[in-house]
Amino acid sequence: MMNTEIYNVKDSGSPEYRRAISRGAELLKAGELVAFPTETVYGLGGNGLDERACRKIYEAKGRPSDNPLILHVADFAGIKNIVSRVTATAEKIFAAFMPGPITVILPRAACVPDAVTGGLDTVAVRMPDHPVARDLILATDLPIAAPSANISGRPSPTNGETVCHDLSGRIGAVLDGGSTDWGIESTIVDCTEADGEDTVTILRPGAITEEMLREIIGTVKLAAVKNKPEPEAGLKRAPMAPGMKYTHYAPKAPLTLVTDGEALRTEYRRRVAAGEQVGVLLFAEDYPDFESDYKCSIGSRESLREIAAGLYDSLRFFDELPVDSLLCPVVPDEGLGVAIMNRLRKAAGGRII
Ligand code: TXA
Ligand code: MG
């Protein structure tokens, strides 16, 4: 166990903020790990050019080593250092959505260690739009490798307490900037198209939606969850984000999604009658009238943003309760709902009724 330093970085004008940024940068430059907020979820940062620091990230999270990391940069100069080529689709995405909740896959530069890319010829690059993330990266003058700051297989953390719950004693420091804005991880887009093509593939849905990408890119494909490997096309790249094959975001009690409100009540009663303790996630509108000892509101069905922002907290909420199983309604599979449903399906391991 190591002593994890915890800093409050909610007020960017405070002396503690400045101290936290410089101490965090010092730890990162020394090869230690620092968790920090981004606008999506908290990241567990390490020096992205240091093989040993990257190995520490895998160890601290208990993450399989074939699941590559995203490199975080503060500006476009930072991107040029870690990729060998910026494709035309990537240029368009930079202009439209960066900094912001999106990650692009590009051919890697030679300086990027295998520990980051999992041996692929590509690298994942993200420029977060959060003052703490930006200030921390700028203070190190390094690309920062950062997966979500959770123990592997658990929901990503969206606040400082959750990071501490998972990683306290395993990492150098936590910069606690309060709750994150989006609450789900960035959209990942493969931008390694062949010359002259105007095509990208979404490997992981997120806040930057398919519709938004279609406004600037000719063809936007969605990677199937279980994609067959593509025929070798020169570049060794992943047909899907490698991490998508693992059971992710799993709450401790098995979760089942239910496609309509009446069916949810029926299934709830059936399980309770069978002697089960059942936890239910509910839209805010249904929460007051649903009688259960173990219930949690996931936000208004009118606001996908609110649902996304609180989703992982809702899943983790039940981990502290003596429930045998969980039920959750679905949201429409469109816009931000695509990302929410992607995470919910994974959390449910495909159980849906
Ligand atoms: O919002 C986010 O993206 C957060 C914050 C901290 O930036 N980070 C995050 O990292 O979600 P992580 O490690 O939990 O997820 C990264 C995903 C994994 O599914 C991984 O397989 C994929 O990115 N990935 C990384 N490098 C890749 C590559 N070269 N090709 C395809 N997928 C890649
Ligand atoms: Mg993750």
Short mmCIF file of C-alpha atoms and ligand atoms in Angstrom, two decimals:
data_model
loop_
_atom_site.label_atom_id
_atom_site.label_comp_id
_atom_site.label_asym_id
_atom_site.label_seq_id
_atom_site.Cartn_x
_atom_site.Cartn_y
_atom_site.Cartn_z
CA MET A 1 0.00 0.00 0.00
CA MET A 2 1.23 3.49 -0.78
CA ASN A 3 0.02 6.78 0.66
CA THR A 4 -2.32 8.36 -1.90
CA GLU A 5 -2.28 12.17 -1.76
CA ILE A 6 -5.72 13.73 -2.26
CA TYR A 7 -6.16 17.30 -3.54
CA ASN A 8 -9.25 19.44 -3.95
CA VAL A 9 -9.13 21.08 -7.41
CA LYS A 10 -12.69 22.42 -7.55
CA ASP A 11 -11.59 26.06 -7.46
CA SER A 12 -9.05 26.91 -10.16
CA GLY A 13 -8.20 30.20 -8.43
CA SER A 14 -7.20 28.60 -5.12
CA PRO A 15 -3.63 28.04 -3.86
CA GLU A 16 -4.48 24.33 -3.37
CA TYR A 17 -5.34 24.10 -7.08
CA ARG A 18 -1.94 25.42 -8.11
CA ARG A 19 -0.19 23.19 -5.60
CA ALA A 20 -2.14 20.15 -6.83
CA ILE A 21 -1.29 20.76 -10.49
CA SER A 22 2.41 21.17 -9.82
CA ARG A 23 2.58 18.21 -7.42
CA GLY A 24 0.57 16.07 -9.88
CA ALA A 25 2.94 16.99 -12.72
CA GLU A 26 5.93 16.25 -10.52
CA LEU A 27 4.60 12.77 -9.70
CA LEU A 28 3.79 12.05 -13.36
CA LYS A 29 7.27 13.13 -14.49
CA ALA A 30 8.74 10.82 -11.82
CA GLY A 31 6.82 7.88 -13.31
CA GLU A 32 4.04 7.79 -10.68
CA LEU A 33 0.29 7.65 -11.30
CA VAL A 34 -2.18 10.50 -10.79
CA ALA A 35 -5.97 10.34 -11.20
CA PHE A 36 -7.60 13.48 -12.58
CA PRO A 37 -11.03 14.64 -13.81
CA THR A 38 -11.93 15.05 -17.48
CA GLU A 39 -15.27 16.15 -18.93
CA THR A 40 -16.20 12.47 -19.50
CA VAL A 41 -14.97 10.36 -16.56
CA TYR A 42 -11.89 10.40 -14.30
CA GLY A 43 -8.65 9.21 -15.86
CA LEU A 44 -5.77 7.32 -14.23
CA GLY A 45 -2.75 9.12 -15.68
CA GLY A 46 0.82 8.05 -16.21
CA ASN A 47 3.69 9.22 -18.45
CA GLY A 48 2.63 7.96 -21.88
CA LEU A 49 6.20 7.76 -23.14
CA ASP A 50 7.41 5.68 -20.18
CA GLU A 51 6.90 1.94 -20.57
CA ARG A 52 7.26 1.38 -16.80
CA ALA A 53 4.69 4.01 -15.86
CA CYS A 54 2.26 2.42 -18.32
CA ARG A 55 2.82 -1.00 -16.78
CA LYS A 56 1.98 0.52 -13.38
CA ILE A 57 -1.35 1.66 -14.81
CA TYR A 58 -2.28 -1.89 -15.82
CA GLU A 59 -1.20 -3.17 -12.42
CA ALA A 60 -3.09 -0.54 -10.40
CA LYS A 61 -6.32 -1.23 -12.32
CA GLY A 62 -5.89 -4.99 -12.67
CA ARG A 63 -6.33 -4.41 -16.40
CA PRO A 64 -5.54 -7.02 -19.08
CA SER A 65 -2.35 -5.90 -20.84
CA ASP A 66 -3.76 -6.37 -24.36
CA ASN A 67 -6.23 -3.53 -23.79
CA PRO A 68 -4.47 -0.38 -25.10
CA LEU A 69 -4.48 3.06 -23.46
CA ILE A 70 -5.56 6.50 -24.71
CA LEU A 71 -2.89 9.22 -24.84
CA HIS A 72 -4.13 12.59 -23.59
CA VAL A 73 -2.67 15.84 -24.92
CA ALA A 74 -3.36 19.53 -24.32
CA ASP A 75 -2.95 20.91 -27.86
CA PHE A 76 -2.49 20.02 -31.52
CA ALA A 77 1.31 20.14 -31.26
CA GLY A 78 0.97 17.35 -28.70
CA ILE A 79 -0.89 15.21 -31.24
CA LYS A 80 1.75 15.66 -33.95
CA ASN A 81 4.38 14.19 -31.60
CA ILE A 82 2.60 10.86 -31.08
CA VAL A 83 1.12 10.04 -34.51
CA SER A 84 2.94 9.35 -37.76
CA ARG A 85 0.23 10.84 -39.94
CA VAL A 86 -2.87 13.02 -39.47
CA THR A 87 -5.54 11.78 -41.87
CA ALA A 88 -8.09 14.02 -43.59
CA THR A 89 -11.00 12.74 -41.47
CA ALA A 90 -8.96 13.34 -38.31
CA GLU A 91 -8.31 16.96 -39.40
CA LYS A 92 -12.05 17.48 -39.74
CA ILE A 93 -12.75 15.95 -36.33
CA PHE A 94 -10.04 18.08 -34.70
CA ALA A 95 -11.59 21.22 -36.15
CA ALA A 96 -15.15 20.33 -35.19
CA PHE A 97 -14.89 18.54 -31.84
CA MET A 98 -11.49 18.96 -30.20
CA PRO A 99 -10.91 19.65 -27.40
CA GLY A 100 -13.90 17.57 -26.33
CA PRO A 101 -15.31 14.13 -25.49
CA ILE A 102 -13.85 12.30 -28.50
CA THR A 103 -10.84 10.02 -29.10
CA VAL A 104 -9.34 9.42 -32.54
CA ILE A 105 -7.37 6.37 -33.65
CA LEU A 106 -4.38 7.27 -35.88
CA PRO A 107 -1.17 5.59 -37.05
CA ARG A 108 1.28 5.71 -34.14
CA ALA A 109 4.64 7.47 -34.01
CA ALA A 110 7.73 5.42 -33.15
CA CYS A 111 8.11 7.09 -29.74
CA VAL A 112 4.84 5.57 -28.45
CA PRO A 113 5.63 2.47 -26.36
CA ASP A 114 3.99 -0.89 -27.00
CA ALA A 115 2.60 -0.77 -23.47
CA VAL A 116 0.31 2.05 -24.69
CA THR A 117 -0.84 0.53 -27.97
CA GLY A 118 -0.93 -3.13 -27.01
CA GLY A 119 1.36 -3.77 -29.98
CA LEU A 120 -1.03 -2.21 -32.55
CA ASP A 121 0.27 0.12 -35.28
CA THR A 122 -2.27 2.70 -34.15
CA VAL A 123 -2.62 4.98 -31.15
CA ALA A 124 -5.70 6.46 -29.47
CA VAL A 125 -5.48 10.24 -28.99
CA ARG A 126 -7.69 12.53 -26.95
CA MET A 127 -7.61 16.22 -26.06
CA PRO A 128 -9.84 16.67 -23.01
CA ASP A 129 -11.79 19.87 -22.49
CA HIS A 130 -11.48 20.10 -18.72
CA PRO A 131 -9.31 22.76 -17.06
CA VAL A 132 -7.71 20.34 -14.57
CA ALA A 133 -6.83 17.79 -17.26
CA ARG A 134 -5.46 20.51 -19.54
CA ASP A 135 -3.46 22.27 -16.81
CA LEU A 136 -2.01 18.98 -15.58
CA ILE A 137 -0.96 17.83 -19.06
CA LEU A 138 0.53 21.24 -19.89
CA ALA A 139 2.51 21.23 -16.62
CA THR A 140 4.12 17.88 -17.56
CA ASP A 141 4.71 18.67 -21.24
CA LEU A 142 4.08 14.94 -21.86
CA PRO A 143 1.36 12.85 -23.50
CA ILE A 144 -0.51 11.32 -20.54
CA ALA A 145 -1.72 7.74 -20.87
CA ALA A 146 -5.03 7.48 -19.02
CA PRO A 147 -7.66 4.77 -18.89
CA SER A 148 -10.73 5.37 -16.75
CA ALA A 149 -9.68 5.52 -13.07
CA ASN A 150 -11.56 2.43 -11.89
CA ILE A 151 -10.60 -1.13 -10.99
CA SER A 152 -10.89 -3.07 -14.26
CA GLY A 153 -14.42 -4.34 -14.88
CA ARG A 154 -16.14 -1.77 -12.62
CA PRO A 155 -18.15 1.26 -13.79
CA SER A 156 -15.95 4.26 -14.64
CA PRO A 157 -15.68 6.85 -11.84
CA THR A 158 -17.47 10.17 -12.27
CA ASN A 159 -16.39 11.78 -9.00
CA GLY A 160 -13.34 11.93 -6.73
CA GLU A 161 -14.77 9.75 -3.94
CA THR A 162 -15.36 6.88 -6.34
CA VAL A 163 -11.78 7.12 -7.61
CA CYS A 164 -10.53 6.96 -4.00
CA HIS A 165 -12.84 4.01 -3.29
CA ASP A 166 -11.26 2.01 -6.13
CA LEU A 167 -7.65 3.20 -6.18
CA SER A 168 -6.67 4.66 -2.80
CA GLY A 169 -3.41 3.08 -1.67
CA ARG A 170 -2.50 2.03 -5.21
CA ILE A 171 -1.59 5.36 -6.84
CA GLY A 172 0.37 8.55 -6.08
CA ALA A 173 -2.43 11.12 -6.04
CA VAL A 174 -6.07 11.90 -6.79
CA LEU A 175 -7.06 15.36 -8.02
CA ASP A 176 -10.69 15.71 -6.91
CA GLY A 177 -12.53 18.12 -9.18
CA GLY A 178 -16.07 17.04 -8.24
CA SER A 179 -18.53 15.43 -10.62
CA THR A 180 -17.70 15.09 -14.30
CA ASP A 181 -19.89 16.66 -16.94
CA TRP A 182 -20.81 13.82 -19.35
CA GLY A 183 -20.49 10.79 -17.08
CA ILE A 184 -19.67 8.32 -19.85
CA GLU A 185 -16.42 7.78 -21.73
CA SER A 186 -15.44 9.55 -24.96
CA THR A 187 -16.59 8.50 -28.42
CA ILE A 188 -13.78 6.50 -30.08
CA VAL A 189 -13.43 6.99 -33.83
CA ASP A 190 -11.08 5.07 -36.13
CA CYS A 191 -9.62 7.67 -38.50
CA THR A 192 -7.07 5.42 -40.24
CA GLU A 193 -8.94 5.45 -43.57
CA ALA A 194 -7.10 4.82 -46.82
CA ASP A 195 -5.98 7.90 -48.78
CA GLY A 196 -8.83 9.65 -50.55
CA GLU A 197 -11.58 7.95 -48.52
CA ASP A 198 -13.94 10.02 -46.40
CA THR A 199 -14.87 7.24 -43.98
CA VAL A 200 -14.60 6.73 -40.23
CA THR A 201 -15.73 3.94 -37.91
CA ILE A 202 -17.15 4.52 -34.45
CA LEU A 203 -15.49 1.95 -32.16
CA ARG A 204 -17.20 3.15 -28.98
CA PRO A 205 -20.26 5.44 -28.93
CA GLY A 206 -20.16 8.52 -26.68
CA ALA A 207 -21.21 12.14 -26.37
CA ILE A 208 -20.13 12.98 -29.93
CA THR A 209 -22.86 11.05 -31.72
CA GLU A 210 -23.06 9.31 -35.09
CA GLU A 211 -25.38 12.11 -36.28
CA MET A 212 -22.83 14.77 -35.32
CA LEU A 213 -20.05 12.94 -37.17
CA ARG A 214 -22.23 12.52 -40.26
CA GLU A 215 -22.46 16.30 -40.54
CA ILE A 216 -18.73 16.51 -41.35
CA ILE A 217 -17.69 13.04 -42.65
CA GLY A 218 -19.00 11.33 -45.80
CA THR A 219 -19.44 7.80 -44.40
CA VAL A 220 -19.74 6.97 -40.71
CA LYS A 221 -19.75 3.27 -39.83
CA LEU A 222 -20.52 1.71 -36.48
CA ALA A 223 -18.29 -1.20 -35.43
CA ALA A 224 -20.38 -4.21 -34.52
CA VAL A 225 -19.80 -5.31 -30.95
CA LYS A 226 -18.65 -8.69 -32.17
CA ASN A 227 -16.79 -7.75 -35.28
CA LYS A 228 -14.94 -10.26 -37.42
CA PRO A 229 -11.32 -9.18 -37.95
CA GLU A 230 -11.00 -7.30 -41.23
CA PRO A 231 -8.73 -8.71 -43.92
CA GLU A 232 -5.22 -7.40 -43.28
CA ALA A 233 -5.12 -3.91 -44.82
CA GLY A 234 -1.49 -2.97 -44.32
CA LEU A 235 -1.90 -1.30 -40.95
CA LYS A 236 -2.27 -3.55 -37.91
CA ARG A 237 -5.34 -1.99 -36.35
CA ALA A 238 -8.13 -3.17 -34.14
CA PRO A 239 -11.48 -3.95 -35.84
CA MET A 240 -13.07 -2.76 -32.60
CA ALA A 241 -11.74 -1.04 -29.48
CA PRO A 242 -10.02 -4.03 -27.85
CA GLY A 243 -11.48 -3.08 -24.49
CA MET A 244 -15.01 -3.56 -25.79
CA LYS A 245 -14.66 -7.33 -25.64
CA TYR A 246 -14.35 -7.42 -21.85
CA THR A 247 -17.35 -7.43 -19.54
CA HIS A 248 -17.37 -3.81 -18.49
CA TYR A 249 -19.20 -1.63 -16.03
CA ALA A 250 -20.52 -4.68 -14.21
CA PRO A 251 -22.42 -3.98 -10.99
CA LYS A 252 -22.02 -6.68 -8.30
CA ALA A 253 -25.64 -7.94 -8.55
CA PRO A 254 -26.65 -9.24 -12.01
CA LEU A 255 -28.47 -6.55 -13.98
CA THR A 256 -31.34 -7.20 -16.40
CA LEU A 257 -32.68 -4.55 -18.79
CA VAL A 258 -36.43 -4.39 -19.31
CA THR A 259 -37.85 -2.87 -22.46
CA ASP A 260 -41.17 -1.63 -21.12
CA GLY A 261 -42.51 -0.15 -17.91
CA GLU A 262 -45.30 -2.67 -17.32
CA ALA A 263 -42.92 -5.60 -17.86
CA LEU A 264 -40.56 -4.04 -15.33
CA ARG A 265 -43.25 -4.03 -12.63
CA THR A 266 -44.28 -7.60 -13.49
CA GLU A 267 -40.71 -8.89 -13.38
CA TYR A 268 -40.08 -7.03 -10.14
CA ARG A 269 -43.14 -8.62 -8.45
CA ARG A 270 -42.22 -12.07 -9.76
CA ARG A 271 -38.72 -11.85 -8.31
CA VAL A 272 -39.85 -10.46 -4.96
CA ALA A 273 -42.47 -13.24 -4.70
CA ALA A 274 -39.66 -15.73 -5.28
CA GLY A 275 -37.89 -14.33 -2.20
CA GLU A 276 -35.32 -12.17 -3.95
CA GLN A 277 -34.12 -8.74 -2.80
CA VAL A 278 -34.45 -6.73 -5.99
CA GLY A 279 -32.87 -3.34 -6.75
CA VAL A 280 -34.59 -1.17 -9.37
CA LEU A 281 -33.25 1.70 -11.41
CA LEU A 282 -36.11 4.00 -12.36
CA PHE A 283 -36.78 7.12 -14.39
CA ALA A 284 -37.33 10.09 -12.06
CA GLU A 285 -40.97 10.22 -13.20
CA ASP A 286 -41.60 6.62 -12.03
CA TYR A 287 -39.53 6.77 -8.85
CA PRO A 288 -42.05 8.20 -6.33
CA ASP A 289 -44.77 5.62 -7.02
CA PHE A 290 -42.61 2.53 -7.29
CA GLU A 291 -42.59 0.70 -3.96
CA SER A 292 -39.28 -0.95 -3.26
CA ASP A 293 -36.71 -0.89 -0.45
CA TYR A 294 -33.94 -0.73 -3.01
CA LYS A 295 -34.56 1.85 -5.70
CA CYS A 296 -32.58 4.59 -7.38
CA SER A 297 -33.56 7.31 -9.82
CA ILE A 298 -31.51 7.46 -13.02
CA GLY A 299 -32.90 10.89 -13.96
CA SER A 300 -35.74 12.15 -16.11
CA ARG A 301 -36.66 10.14 -19.21
CA GLU A 302 -36.75 13.55 -20.91
CA SER A 303 -33.02 14.13 -20.34
CA LEU A 304 -30.48 11.69 -21.76
CA ARG A 305 -27.73 14.01 -20.52
CA GLU A 306 -28.93 13.67 -16.96
CA ILE A 307 -29.18 9.89 -17.32
CA ALA A 308 -25.67 9.61 -18.81
CA ALA A 309 -24.19 11.83 -16.09
CA GLY A 310 -25.56 9.71 -13.23
CA LEU A 311 -25.55 6.25 -14.81
CA TYR A 312 -22.37 4.80 -13.32
CA ASP A 313 -23.14 6.20 -9.87
CA SER A 314 -26.56 4.56 -10.00
CA LEU A 315 -24.97 1.21 -10.85
CA ARG A 316 -22.42 1.55 -8.06
CA PHE A 317 -25.12 2.66 -5.56
CA PHE A 318 -26.51 -0.88 -5.41
CA ASP A 319 -23.11 -2.42 -4.72
CA GLU A 320 -23.43 -1.25 -1.11
CA LEU A 321 -26.90 -2.79 -0.72
CA PRO A 322 -27.92 -6.40 -0.03
CA VAL A 323 -29.62 -6.96 -3.38
CA ASP A 324 -29.64 -10.25 -5.32
CA SER A 325 -30.44 -8.74 -8.70
CA LEU A 326 -31.12 -5.45 -10.49
CA LEU A 327 -33.68 -4.28 -13.03
CA CYS A 328 -33.36 -1.22 -15.26
CA PRO A 329 -35.52 0.33 -18.01
CA VAL A 330 -34.05 1.09 -21.45
CA VAL A 331 -33.69 4.43 -23.27
CA PRO A 332 -34.22 5.03 -27.00
CA ASP A 333 -31.23 3.88 -29.09
CA GLU A 334 -30.62 7.29 -30.70
CA GLY A 335 -28.37 10.31 -30.11
CA LEU A 336 -26.72 10.08 -26.69
CA GLY A 337 -29.03 7.12 -26.01
CA VAL A 338 -26.80 4.94 -28.23
CA ALA A 339 -23.91 5.42 -25.79
CA ILE A 340 -26.13 4.93 -22.74
CA MET A 341 -27.58 1.69 -24.16
CA ASN A 342 -24.10 0.48 -25.16
CA ARG A 343 -22.95 0.81 -21.52
CA LEU A 344 -26.17 -0.62 -20.10
CA ARG A 345 -26.04 -3.68 -22.39
CA LYS A 346 -22.48 -4.35 -21.27
CA ALA A 347 -23.37 -3.86 -17.62
CA ALA A 348 -26.22 -6.34 -18.15
CA GLY A 349 -23.98 -8.82 -19.95
CA GLY A 350 -26.66 -8.96 -22.65
CA ARG A 351 -29.58 -9.86 -20.28
CA ILE A 352 -32.66 -8.10 -21.67
CA ILE A 353 -36.37 -8.90 -21.40
O1 TXA B 1 -13.40 9.38 -21.91
C1 TXA B 1 -12.46 8.61 -22.01
O2 TXA B 1 -12.07 8.14 -23.11
C2 TXA B 1 -11.72 8.21 -20.72
C3 TXA B 1 -11.06 9.45 -20.16
C4 TXA B 1 -10.21 9.16 -18.95
O3 TXA B 1 -10.30 10.08 -21.17
N1 TXA B 1 -10.78 7.16 -20.95
C5 TXA B 1 -11.16 5.88 -21.20
O4 TXA B 1 -10.11 4.98 -21.31
O5 TXA B 1 -12.31 5.54 -21.30
P1 TXA B 1 -10.29 3.40 -21.24
O6 TXA B 1 -8.91 2.87 -21.16
O7 TXA B 1 -11.21 3.03 -20.14
O8 TXA B 1 -10.88 3.03 -22.63
C6 TXA B 1 -10.06 3.14 -23.77
C7 TXA B 1 -10.61 2.33 -24.90
C8 TXA B 1 -10.48 0.84 -24.70
O9 TXA B 1 -11.68 0.20 -25.09
C9 TXA B 1 -9.35 0.48 -25.66
O10 TXA B 1 -9.46 -0.83 -26.12
C10 TXA B 1 -9.53 1.51 -26.76
O11 TXA B 1 -9.87 2.67 -26.08
N2 TXA B 1 -8.29 1.75 -27.53
C11 TXA B 1 -7.12 2.25 -27.08
N3 TXA B 1 -6.19 2.29 -28.06
C12 TXA B 1 -6.77 1.80 -29.17
C13 TXA B 1 -6.33 1.57 -30.52
N4 TXA B 1 -5.09 1.85 -30.91
N5 TXA B 1 -7.23 1.03 -31.41
C14 TXA B 1 -8.50 0.75 -31.01
N6 TXA B 1 -8.97 0.94 -29.74
C15 TXA B 1 -8.12 1.46 -28.84
MG MG B 2 -12.40 2.01 -18.89
#
